[in-house]
PDB file of C-alpha atoms in Angstrom:
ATOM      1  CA  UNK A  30      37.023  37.713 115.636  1.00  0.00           C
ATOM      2  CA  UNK A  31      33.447  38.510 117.122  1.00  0.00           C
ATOM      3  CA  UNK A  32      31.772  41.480 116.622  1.00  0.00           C
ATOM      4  CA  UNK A  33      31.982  44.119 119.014  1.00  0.00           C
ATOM      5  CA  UNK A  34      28.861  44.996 121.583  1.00  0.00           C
ATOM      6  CA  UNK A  35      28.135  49.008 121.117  1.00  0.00           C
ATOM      7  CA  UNK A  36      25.418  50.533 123.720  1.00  0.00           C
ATOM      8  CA  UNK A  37      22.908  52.148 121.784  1.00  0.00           C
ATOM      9  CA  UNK A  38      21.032  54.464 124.563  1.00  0.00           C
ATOM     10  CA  UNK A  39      20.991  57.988 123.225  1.00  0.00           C
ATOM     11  CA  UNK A  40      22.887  61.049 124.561  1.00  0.00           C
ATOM     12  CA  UNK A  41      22.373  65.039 124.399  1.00  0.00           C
ATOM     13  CA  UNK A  42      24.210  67.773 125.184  1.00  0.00           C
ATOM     14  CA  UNK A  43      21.637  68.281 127.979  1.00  0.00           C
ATOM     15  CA  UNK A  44      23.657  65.541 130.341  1.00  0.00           C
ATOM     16  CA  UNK A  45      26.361  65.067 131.844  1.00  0.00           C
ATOM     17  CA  UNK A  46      27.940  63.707 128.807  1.00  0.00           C
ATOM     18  CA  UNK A  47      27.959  65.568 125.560  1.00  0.00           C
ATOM     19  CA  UNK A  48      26.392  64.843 121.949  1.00  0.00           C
ATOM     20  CA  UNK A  49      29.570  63.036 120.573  1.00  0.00           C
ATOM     21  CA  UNK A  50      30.350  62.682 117.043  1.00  0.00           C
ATOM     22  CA  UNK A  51      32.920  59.853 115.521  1.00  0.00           C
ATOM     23  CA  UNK A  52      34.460  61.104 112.633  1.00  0.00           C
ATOM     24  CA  UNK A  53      36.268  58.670 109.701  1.00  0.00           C
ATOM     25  CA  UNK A  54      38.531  60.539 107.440  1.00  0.00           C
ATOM     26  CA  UNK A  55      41.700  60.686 106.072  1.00  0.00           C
ATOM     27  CA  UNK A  56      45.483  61.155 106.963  1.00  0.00           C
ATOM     28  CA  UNK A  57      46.164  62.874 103.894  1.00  0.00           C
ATOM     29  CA  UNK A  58      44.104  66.025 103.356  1.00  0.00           C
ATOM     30  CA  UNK A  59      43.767  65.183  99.658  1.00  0.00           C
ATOM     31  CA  UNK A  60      44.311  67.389  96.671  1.00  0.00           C
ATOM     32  CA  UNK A  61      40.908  69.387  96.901  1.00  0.00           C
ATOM     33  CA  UNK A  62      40.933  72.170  99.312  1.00  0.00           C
ATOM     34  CA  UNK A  63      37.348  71.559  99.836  1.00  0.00           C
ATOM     35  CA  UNK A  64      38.008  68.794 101.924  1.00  0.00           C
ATOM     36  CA  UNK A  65      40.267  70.980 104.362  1.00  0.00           C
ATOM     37  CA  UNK A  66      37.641  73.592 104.744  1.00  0.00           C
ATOM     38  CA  UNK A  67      34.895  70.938 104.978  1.00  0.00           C
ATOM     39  CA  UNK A  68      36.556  69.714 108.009  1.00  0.00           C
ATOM     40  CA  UNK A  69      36.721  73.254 109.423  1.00  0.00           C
ATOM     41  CA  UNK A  70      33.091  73.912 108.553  1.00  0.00           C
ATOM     42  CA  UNK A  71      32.364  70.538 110.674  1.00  0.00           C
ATOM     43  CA  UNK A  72      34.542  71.788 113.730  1.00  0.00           C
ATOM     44  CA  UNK A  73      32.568  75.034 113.354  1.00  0.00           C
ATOM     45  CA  UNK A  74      29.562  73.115 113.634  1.00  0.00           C
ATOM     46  CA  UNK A  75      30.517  71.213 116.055  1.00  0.00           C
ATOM     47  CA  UNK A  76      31.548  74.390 118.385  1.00  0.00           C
ATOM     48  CA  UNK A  77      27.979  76.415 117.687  1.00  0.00           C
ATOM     49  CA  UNK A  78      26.130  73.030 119.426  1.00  0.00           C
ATOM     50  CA  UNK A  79      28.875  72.219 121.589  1.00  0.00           C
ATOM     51  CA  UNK A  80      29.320  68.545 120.275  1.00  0.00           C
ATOM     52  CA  UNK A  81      32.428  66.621 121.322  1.00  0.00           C
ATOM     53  CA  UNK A  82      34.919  64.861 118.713  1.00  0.00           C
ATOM     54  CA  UNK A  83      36.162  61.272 119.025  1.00  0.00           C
ATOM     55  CA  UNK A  84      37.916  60.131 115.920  1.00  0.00           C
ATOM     56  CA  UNK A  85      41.260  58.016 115.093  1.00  0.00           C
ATOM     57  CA  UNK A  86      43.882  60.294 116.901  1.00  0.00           C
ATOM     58  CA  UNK A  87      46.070  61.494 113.770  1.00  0.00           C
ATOM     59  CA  UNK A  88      47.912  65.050 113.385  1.00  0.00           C
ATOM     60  CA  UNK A  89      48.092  65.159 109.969  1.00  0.00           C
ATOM     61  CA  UNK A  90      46.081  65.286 107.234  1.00  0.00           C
ATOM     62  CA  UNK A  91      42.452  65.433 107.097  1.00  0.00           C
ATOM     63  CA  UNK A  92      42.394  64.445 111.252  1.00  0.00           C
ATOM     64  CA  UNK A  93      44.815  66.567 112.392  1.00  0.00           C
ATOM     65  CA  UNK A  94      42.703  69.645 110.509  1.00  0.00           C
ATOM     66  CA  UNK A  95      39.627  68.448 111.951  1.00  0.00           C
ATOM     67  CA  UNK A  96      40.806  67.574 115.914  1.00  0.00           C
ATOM     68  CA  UNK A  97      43.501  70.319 115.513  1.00  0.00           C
ATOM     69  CA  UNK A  98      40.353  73.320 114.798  1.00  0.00           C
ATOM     70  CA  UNK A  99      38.034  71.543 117.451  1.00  0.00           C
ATOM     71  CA  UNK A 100      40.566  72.043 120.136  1.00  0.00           C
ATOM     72  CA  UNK A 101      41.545  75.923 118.743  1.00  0.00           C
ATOM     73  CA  UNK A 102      37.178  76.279 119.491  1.00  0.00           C
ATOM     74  CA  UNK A 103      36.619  74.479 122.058  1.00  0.00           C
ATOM     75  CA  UNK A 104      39.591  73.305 123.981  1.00  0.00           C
ATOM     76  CA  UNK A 105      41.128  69.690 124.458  1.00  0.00           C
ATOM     77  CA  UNK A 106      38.851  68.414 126.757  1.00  0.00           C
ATOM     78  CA  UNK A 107      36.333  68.070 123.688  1.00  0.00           C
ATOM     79  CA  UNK A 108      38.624  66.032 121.819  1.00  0.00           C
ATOM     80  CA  UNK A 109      39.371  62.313 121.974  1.00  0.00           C
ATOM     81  CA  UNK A 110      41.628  60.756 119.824  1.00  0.00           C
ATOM     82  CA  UNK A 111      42.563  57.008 120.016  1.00  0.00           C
ATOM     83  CA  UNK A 112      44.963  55.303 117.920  1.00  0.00           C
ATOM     84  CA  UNK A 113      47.161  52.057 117.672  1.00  0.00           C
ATOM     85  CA  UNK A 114      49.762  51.942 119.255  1.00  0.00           C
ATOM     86  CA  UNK A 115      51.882  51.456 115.879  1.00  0.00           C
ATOM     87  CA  UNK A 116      50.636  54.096 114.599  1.00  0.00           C
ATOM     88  CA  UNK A 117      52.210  56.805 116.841  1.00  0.00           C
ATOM     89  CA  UNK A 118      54.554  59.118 115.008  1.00  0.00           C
ATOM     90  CA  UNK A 119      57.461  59.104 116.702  1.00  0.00           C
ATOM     91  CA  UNK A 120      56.480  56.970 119.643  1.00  0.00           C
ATOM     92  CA  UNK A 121      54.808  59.328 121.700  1.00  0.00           C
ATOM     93  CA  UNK A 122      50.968  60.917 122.179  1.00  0.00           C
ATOM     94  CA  UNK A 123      50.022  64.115 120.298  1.00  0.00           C
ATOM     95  CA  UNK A 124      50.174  67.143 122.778  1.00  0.00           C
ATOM     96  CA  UNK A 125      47.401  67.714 124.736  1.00  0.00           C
ATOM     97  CA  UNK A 126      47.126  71.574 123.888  1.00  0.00           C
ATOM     98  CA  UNK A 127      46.801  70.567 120.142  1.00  0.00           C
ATOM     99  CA  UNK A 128      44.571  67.521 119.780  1.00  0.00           C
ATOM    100  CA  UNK A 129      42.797  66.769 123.044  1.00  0.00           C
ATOM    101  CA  UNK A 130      43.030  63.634 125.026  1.00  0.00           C
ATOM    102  CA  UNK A 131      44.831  60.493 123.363  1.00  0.00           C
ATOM    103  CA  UNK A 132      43.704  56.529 124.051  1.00  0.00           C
ATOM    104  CA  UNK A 133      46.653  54.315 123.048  1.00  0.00           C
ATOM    105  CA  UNK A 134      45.218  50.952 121.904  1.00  0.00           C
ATOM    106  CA  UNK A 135      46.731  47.558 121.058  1.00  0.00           C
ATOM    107  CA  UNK A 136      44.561  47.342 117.705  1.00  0.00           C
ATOM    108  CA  UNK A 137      42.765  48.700 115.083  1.00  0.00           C
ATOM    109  CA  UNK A 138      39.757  46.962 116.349  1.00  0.00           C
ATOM    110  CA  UNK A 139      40.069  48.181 119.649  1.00  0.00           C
ATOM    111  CA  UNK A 140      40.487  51.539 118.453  1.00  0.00           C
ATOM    112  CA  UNK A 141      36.723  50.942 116.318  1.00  0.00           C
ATOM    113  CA  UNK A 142      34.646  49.363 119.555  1.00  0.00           C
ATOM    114  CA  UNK A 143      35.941  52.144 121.677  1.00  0.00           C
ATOM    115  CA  UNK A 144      35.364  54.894 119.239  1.00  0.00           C
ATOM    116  CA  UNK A 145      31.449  53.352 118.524  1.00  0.00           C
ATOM    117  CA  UNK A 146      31.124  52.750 122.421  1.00  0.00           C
ATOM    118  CA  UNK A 147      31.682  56.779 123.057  1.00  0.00           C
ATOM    119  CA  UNK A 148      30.088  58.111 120.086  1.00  0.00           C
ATOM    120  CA  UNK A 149      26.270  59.244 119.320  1.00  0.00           C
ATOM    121  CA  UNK A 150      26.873  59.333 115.286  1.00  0.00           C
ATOM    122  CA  UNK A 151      29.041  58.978 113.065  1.00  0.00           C
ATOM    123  CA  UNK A 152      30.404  61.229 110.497  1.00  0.00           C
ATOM    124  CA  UNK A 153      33.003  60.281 107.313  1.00  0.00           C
ATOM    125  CA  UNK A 154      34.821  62.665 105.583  1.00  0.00           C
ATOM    126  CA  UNK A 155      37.243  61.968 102.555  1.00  0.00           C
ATOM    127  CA  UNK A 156      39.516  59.751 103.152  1.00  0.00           C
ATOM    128  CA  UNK A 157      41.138  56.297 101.805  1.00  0.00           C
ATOM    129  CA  UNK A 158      40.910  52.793 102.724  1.00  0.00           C
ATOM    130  CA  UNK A 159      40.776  53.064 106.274  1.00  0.00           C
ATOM    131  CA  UNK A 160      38.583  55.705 106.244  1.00  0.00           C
ATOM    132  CA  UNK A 161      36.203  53.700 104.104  1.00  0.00           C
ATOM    133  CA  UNK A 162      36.663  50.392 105.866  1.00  0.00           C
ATOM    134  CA  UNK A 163      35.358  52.088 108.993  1.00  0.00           C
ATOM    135  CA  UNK A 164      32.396  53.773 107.625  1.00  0.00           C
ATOM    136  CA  UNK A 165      31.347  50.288 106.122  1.00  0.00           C
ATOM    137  CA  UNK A 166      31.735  48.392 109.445  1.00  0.00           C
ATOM    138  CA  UNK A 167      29.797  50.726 111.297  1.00  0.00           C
ATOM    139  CA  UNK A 168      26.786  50.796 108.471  1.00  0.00           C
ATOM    140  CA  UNK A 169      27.716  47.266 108.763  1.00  0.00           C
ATOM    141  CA  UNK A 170      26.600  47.009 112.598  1.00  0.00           C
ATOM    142  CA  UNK A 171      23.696  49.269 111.806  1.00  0.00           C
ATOM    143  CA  UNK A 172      21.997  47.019 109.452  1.00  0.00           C
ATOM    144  CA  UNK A 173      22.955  43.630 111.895  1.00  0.00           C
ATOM    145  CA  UNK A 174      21.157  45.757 114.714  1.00  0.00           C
ATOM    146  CA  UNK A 175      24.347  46.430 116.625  1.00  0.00           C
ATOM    147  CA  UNK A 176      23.958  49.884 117.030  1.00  0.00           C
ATOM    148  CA  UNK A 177      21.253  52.583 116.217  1.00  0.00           C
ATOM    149  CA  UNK A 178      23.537  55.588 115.987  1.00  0.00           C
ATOM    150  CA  UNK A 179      23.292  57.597 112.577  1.00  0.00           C
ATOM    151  CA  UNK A 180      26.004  57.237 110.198  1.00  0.00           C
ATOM    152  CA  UNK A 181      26.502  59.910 107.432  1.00  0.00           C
ATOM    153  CA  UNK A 182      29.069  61.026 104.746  1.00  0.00           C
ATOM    154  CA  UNK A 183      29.368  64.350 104.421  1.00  0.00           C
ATOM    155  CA  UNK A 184      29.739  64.647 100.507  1.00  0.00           C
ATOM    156  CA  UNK A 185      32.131  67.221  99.438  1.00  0.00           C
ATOM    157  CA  UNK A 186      32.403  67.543  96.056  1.00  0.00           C
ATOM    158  CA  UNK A 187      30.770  64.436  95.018  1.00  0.00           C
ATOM    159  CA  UNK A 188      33.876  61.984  96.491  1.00  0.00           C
ATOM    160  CA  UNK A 189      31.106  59.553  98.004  1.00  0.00           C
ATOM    161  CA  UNK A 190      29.117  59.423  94.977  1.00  0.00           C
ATOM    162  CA  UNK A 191      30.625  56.193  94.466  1.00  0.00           C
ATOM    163  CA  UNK A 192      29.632  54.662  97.303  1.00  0.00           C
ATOM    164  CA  UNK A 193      25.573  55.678  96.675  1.00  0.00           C
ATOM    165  CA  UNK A 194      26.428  53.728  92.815  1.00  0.00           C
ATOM    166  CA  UNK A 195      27.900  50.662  94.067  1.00  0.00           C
ATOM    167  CA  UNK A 196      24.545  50.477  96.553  1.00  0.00           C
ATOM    168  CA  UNK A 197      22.379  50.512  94.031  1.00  0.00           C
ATOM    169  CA  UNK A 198      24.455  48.170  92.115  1.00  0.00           C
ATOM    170  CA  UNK A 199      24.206  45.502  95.054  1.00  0.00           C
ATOM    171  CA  UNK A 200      20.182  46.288  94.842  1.00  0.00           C
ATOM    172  CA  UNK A 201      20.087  45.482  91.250  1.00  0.00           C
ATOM    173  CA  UNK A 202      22.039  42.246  91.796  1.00  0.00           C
ATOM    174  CA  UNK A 203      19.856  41.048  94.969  1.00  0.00           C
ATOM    175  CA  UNK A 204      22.516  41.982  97.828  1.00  0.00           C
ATOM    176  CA  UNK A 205      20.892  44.418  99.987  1.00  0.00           C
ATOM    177  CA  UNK A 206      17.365  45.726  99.981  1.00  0.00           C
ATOM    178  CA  UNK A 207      15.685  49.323  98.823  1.00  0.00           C
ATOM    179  CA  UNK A 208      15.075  49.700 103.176  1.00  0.00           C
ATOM    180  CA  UNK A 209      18.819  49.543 103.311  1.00  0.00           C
ATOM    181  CA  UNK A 210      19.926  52.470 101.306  1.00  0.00           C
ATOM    182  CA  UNK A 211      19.411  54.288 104.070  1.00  0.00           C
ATOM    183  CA  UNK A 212      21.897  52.924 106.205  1.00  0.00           C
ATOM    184  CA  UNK A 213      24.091  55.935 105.054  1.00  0.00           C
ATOM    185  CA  UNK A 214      22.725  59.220 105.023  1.00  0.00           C
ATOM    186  CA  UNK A 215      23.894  61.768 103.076  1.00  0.00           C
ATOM    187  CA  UNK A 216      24.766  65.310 103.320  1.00  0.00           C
ATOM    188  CA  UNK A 217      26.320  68.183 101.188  1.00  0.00           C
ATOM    189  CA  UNK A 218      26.053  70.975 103.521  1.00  0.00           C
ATOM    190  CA  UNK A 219      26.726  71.285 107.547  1.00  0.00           C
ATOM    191  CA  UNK A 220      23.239  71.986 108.191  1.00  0.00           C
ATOM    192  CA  UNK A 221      22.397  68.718 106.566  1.00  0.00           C
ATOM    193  CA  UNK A 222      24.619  67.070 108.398  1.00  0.00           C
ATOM    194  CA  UNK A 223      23.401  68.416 111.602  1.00  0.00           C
ATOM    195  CA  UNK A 224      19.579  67.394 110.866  1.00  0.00           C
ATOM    196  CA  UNK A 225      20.478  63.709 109.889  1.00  0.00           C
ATOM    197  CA  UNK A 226      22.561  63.233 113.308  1.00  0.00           C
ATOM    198  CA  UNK A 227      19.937  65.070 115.269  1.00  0.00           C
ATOM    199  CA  UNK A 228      16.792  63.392 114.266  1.00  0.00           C
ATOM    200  CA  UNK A 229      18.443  59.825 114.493  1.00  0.00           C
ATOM    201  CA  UNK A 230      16.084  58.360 111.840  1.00  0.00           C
ATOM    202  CA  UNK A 231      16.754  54.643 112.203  1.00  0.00           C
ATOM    203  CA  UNK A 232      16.741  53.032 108.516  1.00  0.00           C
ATOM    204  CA  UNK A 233      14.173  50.329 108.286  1.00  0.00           C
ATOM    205  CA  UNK A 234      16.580  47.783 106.494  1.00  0.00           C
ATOM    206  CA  UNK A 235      17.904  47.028 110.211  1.00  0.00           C
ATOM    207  CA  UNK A 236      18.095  43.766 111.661  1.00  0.00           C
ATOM    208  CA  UNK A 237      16.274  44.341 114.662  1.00  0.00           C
ATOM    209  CA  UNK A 238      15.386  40.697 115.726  1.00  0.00           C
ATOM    210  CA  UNK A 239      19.061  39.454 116.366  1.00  0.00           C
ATOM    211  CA  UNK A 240      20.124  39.454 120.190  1.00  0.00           C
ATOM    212  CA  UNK A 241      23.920  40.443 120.965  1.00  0.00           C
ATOM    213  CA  UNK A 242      23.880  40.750 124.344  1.00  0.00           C
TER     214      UNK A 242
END
């Protein structure tokens, strides 16, 4: 399976299409109720500058929380959800009123290229393995020069820690650079958050000289 094309041009909320964040996290909401009211404090965020949500169309868990609190601030229409097709509960989309516009999909990867096609950055919050799988292949297509669209955790209570220690295990075993580390970007706080997506620092560890058009 190739790798999927994502258009790199940068949006605001100044157009006619708003700053969109992606957002990886979980369908459980985990047993730290940090992680529920991170995902409030992003929607919160994400209300004060306006900034649409696309993000893997779950009601539960961590997603619903998140997609269910953008809509409550800002209404379905700034709220995208877009899931597999075997993943529906019950067989049917999530209601409009409550999480926003649903994209049914065939596949998972489907459900990645269209999520990286519409966003402007992208945002993980706790989650499991799909959660993590997702944040990797989009750091993944950062460093291969797919896209140039930030990608962050947001680090609640130290759950990404792990991630930051494995990198700099792979850098003391030769299988990614210093330049890379900052593929991820890291924040503890909303207003961290915000800066790293705004300023769209593009880590210098990218492969900028391969061509997928």
């Amino acid at each position: 399976m190739g790798v999927a094309q994502v258009h790199t041009e940068p949006t605001n909320g100044t157009g006619s299409k708003p700053f969109t964040l992606c957002v990886f996290c979980g369908s459980s909401e985990g047993n730290n109720p940090r992680f529920r009211d991170a995902a409030r404090a992003l929607a919160k965020l994400m209300a004060k500058r306006s900034w649409s949500l696309v993000y893997g169309g779950g009601t539960i868990g961590l997603m619903g929380v998140l997609a269910g609190e953008v809509v409550t601030l800002q209404g379905p229409d700034a709220v995208h959800g877009i899931i597999p097709r075997a993943l529906l509960q019950g067989g049917s989309a999530p209601a409009f009123d409550q999480f926003g516009r649903t994209t049914v999909v065939a596949s998972m990867h489907e459900r990645k290229r269209m999520m990286a096609e519409e966003a402007d950055a992208f945002v993980a919050l706790p989650g499991g393995f799909g959660m993590l799988e997702e944040l990797l292949e989009m750091t993944t297509w950062s460093q291969l020069g797919i896209h140039a669209k930030p990608v962050v955790v947001f680090n609640v209570s130290g759950f990404f820690d792990g991630v930051f220690e494995w990198m700099q295990t792979a850098i003391r075993f030769g299988f990614i650079s210093d330049a890379q580390l900052g593929l991820i970007g890291q924040a503890r706080t909303v207003e961290e958050l915000a800066t790293i997506v705004t300023i769209r620092d593009v880590a210098p560890g990218r492969y900028t000289f391969l061509d997928w058009s």
